[in-house]
mmCIF file of C-alpha atoms in Angstrom:
data_model
loop_
_atom_site.group_PDB
_atom_site.id
_atom_site.type_symbol
_atom_site.label_atom_id
_atom_site.label_comp_id
_atom_site.label_asym_id
_atom_site.label_seq_id
_atom_site.Cartn_x
_atom_site.Cartn_y
_atom_site.Cartn_z
ATOM 1 C CA UNK A 1 -64.893 -58.782 -12.321
ATOM 2 C CA UNK A 2 -65.249 -62.013 -14.163
ATOM 3 C CA UNK A 3 -64.957 -60.152 -17.520
ATOM 4 C CA UNK A 4 -61.924 -58.282 -16.268
ATOM 5 C CA UNK A 5 -60.383 -61.722 -15.495
ATOM 6 C CA UNK A 6 -61.281 -63.180 -18.705
ATOM 7 C CA UNK A 7 -60.261 -60.529 -21.054
ATOM 8 C CA UNK A 8 -56.390 -61.195 -20.965
ATOM 9 C CA UNK A 9 -57.207 -65.073 -20.987
ATOM 10 C CA UNK A 10 -58.990 -64.540 -24.213
ATOM 11 C CA UNK A 11 -56.266 -62.234 -25.618
ATOM 12 C CA UNK A 12 -53.612 -64.734 -24.794
ATOM 13 C CA UNK A 13 -55.474 -68.019 -25.791
ATOM 14 C CA UNK A 14 -57.881 -66.939 -28.438
ATOM 15 C CA UNK A 15 -61.699 -67.325 -28.601
ATOM 16 C CA UNK A 16 -61.517 -70.987 -29.119
ATOM 17 C CA UNK A 17 -58.542 -72.202 -26.969
ATOM 18 C CA UNK A 18 -59.142 -70.607 -23.677
ATOM 19 C CA UNK A 19 -60.453 -72.789 -20.685
ATOM 20 C CA UNK A 20 -63.393 -72.033 -18.275
ATOM 21 C CA UNK A 21 -61.008 -73.679 -15.671
ATOM 22 C CA UNK A 22 -58.288 -71.030 -16.157
ATOM 23 C CA UNK A 23 -60.648 -68.175 -15.874
ATOM 24 C CA UNK A 24 -62.393 -69.701 -12.653
ATOM 25 C CA UNK A 25 -58.933 -70.349 -11.168
ATOM 26 C CA UNK A 26 -57.853 -66.647 -11.948
ATOM 27 C CA UNK A 27 -61.055 -65.273 -10.606
ATOM 28 C CA UNK A 28 -60.861 -67.736 -7.447
ATOM 29 C CA UNK A 29 -64.287 -68.885 -8.307
ATOM 30 C CA UNK A 30 -65.957 -72.135 -9.198
ATOM 31 C CA UNK A 31 -66.636 -73.261 -12.653
ATOM 32 C CA UNK A 32 -70.313 -73.486 -11.677
ATOM 33 C CA UNK A 33 -70.122 -69.786 -10.728
ATOM 34 C CA UNK A 34 -69.017 -69.006 -14.200
ATOM 35 C CA UNK A 35 -71.927 -70.842 -15.486
ATOM 36 C CA UNK A 36 -74.309 -68.978 -13.347
ATOM 37 C CA UNK A 37 -73.161 -65.659 -14.858
ATOM 38 C CA UNK A 38 -72.430 -67.077 -18.505
ATOM 39 C CA UNK A 39 -75.068 -69.907 -18.874
ATOM 40 C CA UNK A 40 -73.735 -71.015 -22.274
ATOM 41 C CA UNK A 41 -70.142 -70.977 -20.998
ATOM 42 C CA UNK A 42 -67.454 -69.953 -23.420
ATOM 43 C CA UNK A 43 -69.755 -68.333 -26.089
ATOM 44 C CA UNK A 44 -71.253 -66.007 -23.302
ATOM 45 C CA UNK A 45 -67.875 -65.147 -22.013
ATOM 46 C CA UNK A 46 -66.488 -64.265 -25.441
ATOM 47 C CA UNK A 47 -69.536 -62.030 -26.121
ATOM 48 C CA UNK A 48 -69.359 -60.392 -22.623
ATOM 49 C CA UNK A 49 -65.687 -59.748 -23.096
ATOM 50 C CA UNK A 50 -66.116 -58.452 -26.760
ATOM 51 C CA UNK A 51 -68.942 -56.203 -25.460
ATOM 52 C CA UNK A 52 -66.923 -54.591 -22.667
ATOM 53 C CA UNK A 53 -64.038 -54.163 -25.312
ATOM 54 C CA UNK A 54 -66.398 -52.561 -27.860
ATOM 55 C CA UNK A 55 -67.707 -50.094 -25.240
ATOM 56 C CA UNK A 56 -64.072 -49.264 -23.974
ATOM 57 C CA UNK A 57 -63.071 -48.356 -27.616
ATOM 58 C CA UNK A 58 -66.294 -46.540 -28.536
ATOM 59 C CA UNK A 59 -67.793 -44.798 -25.490
ATOM 60 C CA UNK A 60 -66.924 -41.237 -25.294
ATOM 61 C CA UNK A 61 -66.462 -40.644 -28.950
ATOM 62 C CA UNK A 62 -66.259 -36.857 -29.284
ATOM 63 C CA UNK A 63 -69.034 -35.434 -31.304
ATOM 64 C CA UNK A 64 -69.547 -32.071 -29.543
ATOM 65 C CA UNK A 65 -70.131 -29.575 -32.286
ATOM 66 C CA UNK A 66 -68.905 -26.825 -29.972
ATOM 67 C CA UNK A 67 -65.396 -28.459 -30.261
ATOM 68 C CA UNK A 68 -63.638 -27.684 -33.624
ATOM 69 C CA UNK A 69 -63.899 -30.666 -36.074
ATOM 70 C CA UNK A 70 -60.124 -30.910 -36.105
ATOM 71 C CA UNK A 71 -59.904 -31.208 -32.387
ATOM 72 C CA UNK A 72 -62.671 -33.919 -32.322
ATOM 73 C CA UNK A 73 -60.803 -36.025 -35.046
ATOM 74 C CA UNK A 74 -57.579 -35.498 -33.085
ATOM 75 C CA UNK A 75 -59.386 -36.570 -29.902
ATOM 76 C CA UNK A 76 -61.032 -39.641 -31.418
ATOM 77 C CA UNK A 77 -57.964 -40.762 -33.300
ATOM 78 C CA UNK A 78 -55.663 -40.379 -30.376
ATOM 79 C CA UNK A 79 -57.896 -42.566 -28.359
ATOM 80 C CA UNK A 80 -57.923 -45.416 -30.946
ATOM 81 C CA UNK A 81 -54.308 -45.041 -31.556
ATOM 82 C CA UNK A 82 -53.543 -45.392 -27.914
ATOM 83 C CA UNK A 83 -55.490 -48.613 -27.841
ATOM 84 C CA UNK A 84 -53.876 -49.978 -30.953
ATOM 85 C CA UNK A 85 -50.324 -49.233 -30.405
ATOM 86 C CA UNK A 86 -50.149 -50.619 -26.694
ATOM 87 C CA UNK A 87 -52.125 -52.779 -27.872
ATOM 88 C CA UNK A 88 -54.750 -52.923 -24.963
ATOM 89 C CA UNK A 89 -56.891 -56.103 -24.295
ATOM 90 C CA UNK A 90 -59.786 -54.261 -25.649
ATOM 91 C CA UNK A 91 -57.996 -53.637 -28.993
ATOM 92 C CA UNK A 92 -56.651 -57.239 -29.034
ATOM 93 C CA UNK A 93 -60.218 -58.783 -28.393
ATOM 94 C CA UNK A 94 -61.862 -56.649 -30.876
ATOM 95 C CA UNK A 95 -59.305 -57.272 -33.583
ATOM 96 C CA UNK A 96 -59.563 -61.061 -32.887
ATOM 97 C CA UNK A 97 -63.402 -60.683 -33.178
ATOM 98 C CA UNK A 98 -62.819 -58.996 -36.664
ATOM 99 C CA UNK A 99 -61.496 -62.280 -37.872
ATOM 100 C CA UNK A 100 -64.230 -64.739 -36.784
ATOM 101 C CA UNK A 101 -67.298 -65.793 -38.680
ATOM 102 C CA UNK A 102 -69.451 -66.542 -35.647
ATOM 103 C CA UNK A 103 -72.560 -65.004 -36.168
ATOM 104 C CA UNK A 104 -72.943 -63.471 -32.593
ATOM 105 C CA UNK A 105 -69.532 -62.304 -32.510
ATOM 106 C CA UNK A 106 -69.839 -60.773 -35.962
ATOM 107 C CA UNK A 107 -73.182 -58.899 -34.918
ATOM 108 C CA UNK A 108 -71.282 -57.526 -31.746
ATOM 109 C CA UNK A 109 -68.561 -56.236 -33.881
ATOM 110 C CA UNK A 110 -70.923 -54.666 -36.326
ATOM 111 C CA UNK A 111 -72.711 -52.868 -33.646
ATOM 112 C CA UNK A 112 -69.636 -51.205 -32.524
ATOM 113 C CA UNK A 113 -68.413 -50.543 -35.978
ATOM 114 C CA UNK A 114 -71.946 -48.794 -36.515
ATOM 115 C CA UNK A 115 -71.308 -46.659 -33.482
ATOM 116 C CA UNK A 116 -67.945 -45.530 -34.790
ATOM 117 C CA UNK A 117 -69.478 -44.900 -38.329
ATOM 118 C CA UNK A 118 -72.412 -42.991 -36.909
ATOM 119 C CA UNK A 119 -70.136 -40.819 -35.037
ATOM 120 C CA UNK A 120 -67.648 -40.224 -37.708
ATOM 121 C CA UNK A 121 -70.726 -39.453 -39.837
ATOM 122 C CA UNK A 122 -72.020 -37.012 -37.570
ATOM 123 C CA UNK A 123 -68.622 -35.237 -37.344
ATOM 124 C CA UNK A 124 -68.022 -34.896 -40.901
ATOM 125 C CA UNK A 125 -71.413 -35.005 -42.528
ATOM 126 C CA UNK A 126 -73.673 -33.830 -39.801
ATOM 127 C CA UNK A 127 -75.881 -36.867 -39.590
ATOM 128 C CA UNK A 128 -75.573 -40.253 -37.708
ATOM 129 C CA UNK A 129 -77.311 -41.835 -40.610
ATOM 130 C CA UNK A 130 -74.932 -41.405 -43.546
ATOM 131 C CA UNK A 131 -76.174 -42.153 -47.138
ATOM 132 C CA UNK A 132 -75.401 -45.526 -48.440
ATOM 133 C CA UNK A 133 -72.132 -44.716 -50.230
ATOM 134 C CA UNK A 134 -70.708 -42.770 -47.447
ATOM 135 C CA UNK A 135 -71.620 -45.615 -45.029
ATOM 136 C CA UNK A 136 -69.777 -47.974 -47.087
ATOM 137 C CA UNK A 137 -66.884 -45.550 -47.486
ATOM 138 C CA UNK A 138 -66.817 -45.047 -43.549
ATOM 139 C CA UNK A 139 -66.884 -48.757 -42.900
ATOM 140 C CA UNK A 140 -64.082 -49.391 -45.189
ATOM 141 C CA UNK A 141 -62.034 -46.504 -43.510
ATOM 142 C CA UNK A 142 -62.610 -48.210 -40.116
ATOM 143 C CA UNK A 143 -61.217 -51.386 -41.471
ATOM 144 C CA UNK A 144 -58.263 -49.670 -43.066
ATOM 145 C CA UNK A 145 -57.631 -47.585 -39.869
ATOM 146 C CA UNK A 146 -57.437 -50.778 -37.868
ATOM 147 C CA UNK A 147 -55.134 -52.513 -40.372
ATOM 148 C CA UNK A 148 -52.845 -49.400 -40.608
ATOM 149 C CA UNK A 149 -52.454 -49.043 -36.864
ATOM 150 C CA UNK A 150 -51.746 -52.818 -36.517
ATOM 151 C CA UNK A 151 -49.313 -52.638 -39.349
ATOM 152 C CA UNK A 152 -47.642 -49.449 -37.871
ATOM 153 C CA UNK A 153 -47.152 -51.021 -34.504
ATOM 154 C CA UNK A 154 -45.786 -54.189 -35.908
ATOM 155 C CA UNK A 155 -43.364 -52.143 -38.002
ATOM 156 C CA UNK A 156 -42.326 -50.118 -35.022
ATOM 157 C CA UNK A 157 -43.514 -46.893 -36.651
ATOM 158 C CA UNK A 158 -44.635 -43.716 -34.620
ATOM 159 C CA UNK A 159 -48.225 -42.696 -34.935
ATOM 160 C CA UNK A 160 -47.205 -39.366 -36.306
ATOM 161 C CA UNK A 161 -45.810 -41.108 -39.322
ATOM 162 C CA UNK A 162 -49.192 -42.610 -40.104
ATOM 163 C CA UNK A 163 -51.668 -39.888 -39.113
ATOM 164 C CA UNK A 164 -51.350 -37.991 -42.453
ATOM 165 C CA UNK A 165 -52.193 -41.139 -44.270
ATOM 166 C CA UNK A 166 -55.138 -41.748 -42.080
ATOM 167 C CA UNK A 167 -56.362 -38.264 -42.364
ATOM 168 C CA UNK A 168 -56.202 -37.986 -46.016
ATOM 169 C CA UNK A 169 -57.576 -41.411 -46.627
ATOM 170 C CA UNK A 170 -60.830 -40.504 -44.712
ATOM 171 C CA UNK A 171 -61.020 -37.019 -46.437
ATOM 172 C CA UNK A 172 -60.705 -38.789 -49.920
ATOM 173 C CA UNK A 173 -63.045 -41.786 -49.045
ATOM 174 C CA UNK A 174 -65.747 -39.289 -48.050
ATOM 175 C CA UNK A 175 -65.081 -37.033 -51.128
ATOM 176 C CA UNK A 176 -65.401 -40.081 -53.418
ATOM 177 C CA UNK A 177 -68.538 -41.293 -51.515
ATOM 178 C CA UNK A 178 -70.183 -37.854 -52.175
ATOM 179 C CA UNK A 179 -69.449 -37.781 -55.810
ATOM 180 C CA UNK A 180 -71.960 -38.058 -58.560
ATOM 181 C CA UNK A 181 -72.564 -41.812 -57.890
ATOM 182 C CA UNK A 182 -73.737 -41.385 -54.400
#
């Protein structure tokens, strides 16, 4: 419940400008209770909110081989696109975290990017442990995907307008990664 209250505060104020007092007041608890659940205060709250956001974005990624690849890709893209185009608090927190250099935040982001990379690799390459060039291509694609969706939302574009760009880029990135230098 505290994380639910903290997420919109972080998205509104940023990781460094939110106050524990505001979160405590919105949750109708004392600041001391926040420290009970988040002993280091702000850093623990940021990681907890980011962890929840990462799980919201990555849990349930479709990798079932019984579902045709095109349908898996469409389902996974639709899910991420919905988060990005709204944007949800999970998307905002995640995108904010991508811009920080805090080691704990970066490690948390990397953990969730790795979940997406492993899932995409499984869907496209049949393994959750892609070769190094494919891993680089997939991590780069994830960053590209995020940026394209943020730009599309800011530009008032419809998701259908950017889907071909996203799909073609993924196919080409994996194709290049599988080339003779892989």
